[in-house]
Amino acid sequence: TQQLTKNLTQDNEHSWERKAREVLRALYVERHYEKDEILEYYFNTVYFNYRTYGIERAAQMYFGKSVSDLSVRESASLAGLIRLPDYYEPYRHAENNKARTNTVLAKMYELGFLNQEEYEDALAEELVFVPDGYTVAYEEVNSYYVDMVNT
C-alpha cells in the first residue's frame, strides 16, 4: 500500500516527513479499499523498465500478449522485475531475470500457490520474449493530446 501511494503521488523527497506522509496516505487507502483492489491498483502503476508502467503494458512489451494469457513462469518473470527493473530485465540481463524468476516460483511453491507439478512445469518452461520489445516502448509517442484522441 505504501508503494502504491508513493507511485501515485510521485513524492520522492528523501526525508522523514515524506515517509510520514506516505504512512498516513497508506492508512487512508487501507481504510477505503480492499486488499485485492490495492494490489490491482499497484500492478497498474508499478514500473517495469523502458518507460513501461502497469502489468498489462509490461506483458505486451515483454511477451506480446495480454496478462490474462501469461503462463505461470511469464507471470513470475514480470513479478520479479518489480524489485529492480533495470537489473532483472531480460534483454540485457537474461541470467538475472532467470534467477529472479526461479526465486519467485520457489516462493510461490513454498507458500502453496503452486503444487509440485505446476512448480516443475513452470521451472521447465522456456521463456520467449518479444525481440527488442523495449524499442516499441521508446518509439511510442506519449502525450496528453494522443491520450485524449485515443479515449
mmCIF file of C-alpha atoms in Angstrom:
data_model
loop_
_atom_site.group_PDB
_atom_site.id
_atom_site.type_symbol
_atom_site.label_atom_id
_atom_site.label_comp_id
_atom_site.label_asym_id
_atom_site.label_seq_id
_atom_site.Cartn_x
_atom_site.Cartn_y
_atom_site.Cartn_z
ATOM 1 C CA THR A 1 0.000 0.000 0.000
ATOM 2 C CA GLN A 2 2.837 2.364 0.832
ATOM 3 C CA GLN A 3 4.486 1.719 -2.539
ATOM 4 C CA LEU A 4 1.191 2.392 -4.302
ATOM 5 C CA THR A 5 0.795 5.754 -2.592
ATOM 6 C CA LYS A 6 4.382 6.631 -3.470
ATOM 7 C CA ASN A 7 3.782 5.659 -7.121
ATOM 8 C CA LEU A 8 0.605 7.728 -7.280
ATOM 9 C CA THR A 9 1.975 10.856 -5.626
ATOM 10 C CA GLN A 10 5.455 10.781 -7.224
ATOM 11 C CA ASP A 11 6.727 12.116 -3.890
ATOM 12 C CA ASN A 12 10.446 11.246 -3.960
ATOM 13 C CA GLU A 13 11.739 13.641 -1.324
ATOM 14 C CA HIS A 14 14.310 11.979 0.952
ATOM 15 C CA SER A 15 13.085 12.931 4.411
ATOM 16 C CA TRP A 16 11.279 11.557 7.418
ATOM 17 C CA GLU A 17 8.410 13.945 6.610
ATOM 18 C CA ARG A 18 7.820 12.221 3.267
ATOM 19 C CA LYS A 19 7.815 8.833 4.996
ATOM 20 C CA ALA A 20 5.263 10.140 7.497
ATOM 21 C CA ARG A 21 3.057 11.463 4.670
ATOM 22 C CA GLU A 22 3.395 8.106 2.914
ATOM 23 C CA VAL A 23 2.315 6.188 6.023
ATOM 24 C CA LEU A 24 -0.713 8.440 6.538
ATOM 25 C CA ARG A 25 -1.708 8.104 2.887
ATOM 26 C CA ALA A 26 -1.297 4.330 3.095
ATOM 27 C CA LEU A 27 -3.512 4.190 6.186
ATOM 28 C CA TYR A 28 -6.176 6.184 4.345
ATOM 29 C CA VAL A 29 -6.026 3.812 1.356
ATOM 30 C CA GLU A 30 -6.178 0.764 3.662
ATOM 31 C CA ARG A 31 -9.363 2.110 5.265
ATOM 32 C CA HIS A 32 -11.120 2.815 1.970
ATOM 33 C CA TYR A 33 -10.096 -0.084 -0.300
ATOM 34 C CA GLU A 34 -9.915 -3.864 -0.120
ATOM 35 C CA LYS A 35 -6.509 -5.575 -0.355
ATOM 36 C CA ASP A 36 -7.365 -7.019 -3.782
ATOM 37 C CA GLU A 37 -8.189 -3.539 -5.076
ATOM 38 C CA ILE A 38 -4.968 -2.115 -3.675
ATOM 39 C CA LEU A 39 -2.923 -4.869 -5.298
ATOM 40 C CA GLU A 40 -4.692 -4.310 -8.628
ATOM 41 C CA TYR A 41 -4.045 -0.560 -8.449
ATOM 42 C CA TYR A 42 -0.417 -1.235 -7.568
ATOM 43 C CA PHE A 43 0.108 -3.580 -10.539
ATOM 44 C CA ASN A 44 -1.399 -0.930 -12.803
ATOM 45 C CA THR A 45 1.048 1.749 -11.635
ATOM 46 C CA VAL A 46 4.307 -0.101 -10.978
ATOM 47 C CA TYR A 47 7.361 0.458 -13.198
ATOM 48 C CA PHE A 48 8.693 -2.352 -15.418
ATOM 49 C CA ASN A 49 11.628 -0.557 -17.112
ATOM 50 C CA TYR A 50 11.805 1.096 -20.538
ATOM 51 C CA ARG A 51 9.176 3.741 -19.687
ATOM 52 C CA THR A 52 6.683 0.952 -19.097
ATOM 53 C CA TYR A 53 4.172 1.277 -16.278
ATOM 54 C CA GLY A 54 1.496 -1.287 -15.452
ATOM 55 C CA ILE A 55 1.386 -5.050 -15.722
ATOM 56 C CA GLU A 56 -0.708 -5.152 -18.921
ATOM 57 C CA ARG A 57 1.698 -2.905 -20.780
ATOM 58 C CA ALA A 58 4.652 -4.939 -19.488
ATOM 59 C CA ALA A 59 3.030 -8.199 -20.622
ATOM 60 C CA GLN A 60 2.578 -6.729 -24.105
ATOM 61 C CA MET A 61 6.115 -5.365 -24.265
ATOM 62 C CA TYR A 62 7.984 -8.403 -22.944
ATOM 63 C CA PHE A 63 5.739 -11.242 -24.167
ATOM 64 C CA GLY A 64 3.446 -9.762 -26.826
ATOM 65 C CA LYS A 65 0.304 -10.922 -25.047
ATOM 66 C CA SER A 66 -2.264 -9.876 -22.504
ATOM 67 C CA VAL A 67 -1.803 -10.554 -18.783
ATOM 68 C CA SER A 68 -4.697 -12.997 -18.881
ATOM 69 C CA ASP A 69 -2.769 -15.096 -21.430
ATOM 70 C CA LEU A 70 0.514 -15.296 -19.492
ATOM 71 C CA SER A 71 1.824 -18.593 -18.203
ATOM 72 C CA VAL A 72 2.850 -19.018 -14.577
ATOM 73 C CA ARG A 73 6.535 -18.627 -15.500
ATOM 74 C CA GLU A 74 5.867 -15.493 -17.583
ATOM 75 C CA SER A 75 3.873 -14.008 -14.692
ATOM 76 C CA ALA A 76 6.688 -14.824 -12.258
ATOM 77 C CA SER A 77 9.168 -13.156 -14.602
ATOM 78 C CA LEU A 78 7.162 -9.924 -14.598
ATOM 79 C CA ALA A 79 6.592 -10.066 -10.838
ATOM 80 C CA GLY A 80 10.331 -10.471 -10.379
ATOM 81 C CA LEU A 81 11.066 -7.319 -12.365
ATOM 82 C CA ILE A 82 9.321 -5.094 -9.835
ATOM 83 C CA ARG A 83 12.105 -5.229 -7.249
ATOM 84 C CA LEU A 84 14.862 -3.892 -9.555
ATOM 85 C CA PRO A 85 13.513 -3.441 -13.090
ATOM 86 C CA ASP A 86 16.814 -2.483 -14.707
ATOM 87 C CA TYR A 87 18.790 -5.284 -13.039
ATOM 88 C CA TYR A 88 16.253 -8.049 -13.749
ATOM 89 C CA GLU A 89 15.063 -7.014 -17.223
ATOM 90 C CA PRO A 90 15.573 -9.887 -19.698
ATOM 91 C CA TYR A 91 17.094 -8.136 -22.712
ATOM 92 C CA ARG A 92 20.390 -7.082 -21.166
ATOM 93 C CA HIS A 93 20.342 -9.258 -18.033
ATOM 94 C CA ALA A 94 18.880 -12.610 -19.074
ATOM 95 C CA GLU A 95 20.642 -14.590 -16.331
ATOM 96 C CA ASN A 96 19.488 -12.179 -13.626
ATOM 97 C CA ASN A 97 15.932 -12.445 -14.936
ATOM 98 C CA LYS A 98 16.056 -16.246 -14.999
ATOM 99 C CA ALA A 99 17.426 -16.465 -11.451
ATOM 100 C CA ARG A 100 14.850 -13.988 -10.129
ATOM 101 C CA THR A 101 12.012 -15.800 -11.919
ATOM 102 C CA ASN A 102 13.091 -19.073 -10.320
ATOM 103 C CA THR A 103 13.187 -17.372 -6.910
ATOM 104 C CA VAL A 104 9.641 -16.070 -7.382
ATOM 105 C CA LEU A 105 8.439 -19.534 -8.459
ATOM 106 C CA ALA A 106 10.124 -21.171 -5.450
ATOM 107 C CA LYS A 107 8.399 -18.705 -3.123
ATOM 108 C CA MET A 108 5.044 -19.368 -4.818
ATOM 109 C CA TYR A 109 5.571 -23.109 -4.295
ATOM 110 C CA GLU A 110 6.699 -22.628 -0.683
ATOM 111 C CA LEU A 111 3.599 -20.552 0.105
ATOM 112 C CA GLY A 112 1.262 -23.087 -1.528
ATOM 113 C CA PHE A 113 0.267 -21.051 -4.588
ATOM 114 C CA LEU A 114 1.676 -23.809 -6.817
ATOM 115 C CA ASN A 115 1.553 -27.561 -6.367
ATOM 116 C CA GLN A 116 4.571 -29.765 -7.160
ATOM 117 C CA GLU A 117 3.530 -30.424 -10.768
ATOM 118 C CA GLU A 118 2.753 -26.763 -11.525
ATOM 119 C CA TYR A 119 6.069 -25.733 -9.994
ATOM 120 C CA GLU A 120 8.074 -28.252 -12.019
ATOM 121 C CA ASP A 121 6.227 -27.331 -15.229
ATOM 122 C CA ALA A 122 6.935 -23.642 -14.641
ATOM 123 C CA LEU A 123 10.625 -24.339 -13.973
ATOM 124 C CA ALA A 124 10.894 -26.337 -17.196
ATOM 125 C CA GLU A 125 9.214 -23.721 -19.392
ATOM 126 C CA GLU A 126 11.460 -21.712 -21.696
ATOM 127 C CA LEU A 127 10.605 -18.021 -21.720
ATOM 128 C CA VAL A 128 10.256 -16.425 -25.143
ATOM 129 C CA PHE A 129 10.475 -12.647 -25.036
ATOM 130 C CA VAL A 130 9.377 -10.314 -27.823
ATOM 131 C CA PRO A 131 12.591 -9.484 -29.681
ATOM 132 C CA ASP A 132 13.604 -5.938 -28.791
ATOM 133 C CA GLY A 133 10.239 -5.250 -27.174
ATOM 134 C CA TYR A 134 11.758 -2.249 -25.441
ATOM 135 C CA THR A 135 12.178 -0.429 -28.762
ATOM 136 C CA VAL A 136 8.407 -0.321 -29.069
ATOM 137 C CA ALA A 137 8.226 1.415 -25.687
ATOM 138 C CA TYR A 138 10.674 4.073 -26.864
ATOM 139 C CA GLU A 139 9.135 4.573 -30.292
ATOM 140 C CA GLU A 140 5.638 5.124 -28.955
ATOM 141 C CA VAL A 141 4.605 8.756 -28.543
ATOM 142 C CA ASN A 142 3.050 9.533 -25.177
ATOM 143 C CA SER A 143 1.385 12.891 -24.885
ATOM 144 C CA TYR A 144 -1.733 14.427 -23.460
ATOM 145 C CA TYR A 145 -3.081 15.035 -26.962
ATOM 146 C CA VAL A 146 -2.555 11.420 -28.060
ATOM 147 C CA ASP A 147 -4.151 10.149 -24.853
ATOM 148 C CA MET A 148 -7.228 12.325 -25.420
ATOM 149 C CA VAL A 149 -7.573 11.279 -29.059
ATOM 150 C CA ASN A 150 -7.324 7.603 -28.136
ATOM 151 C CA THR A 151 -10.063 7.797 -25.489
#
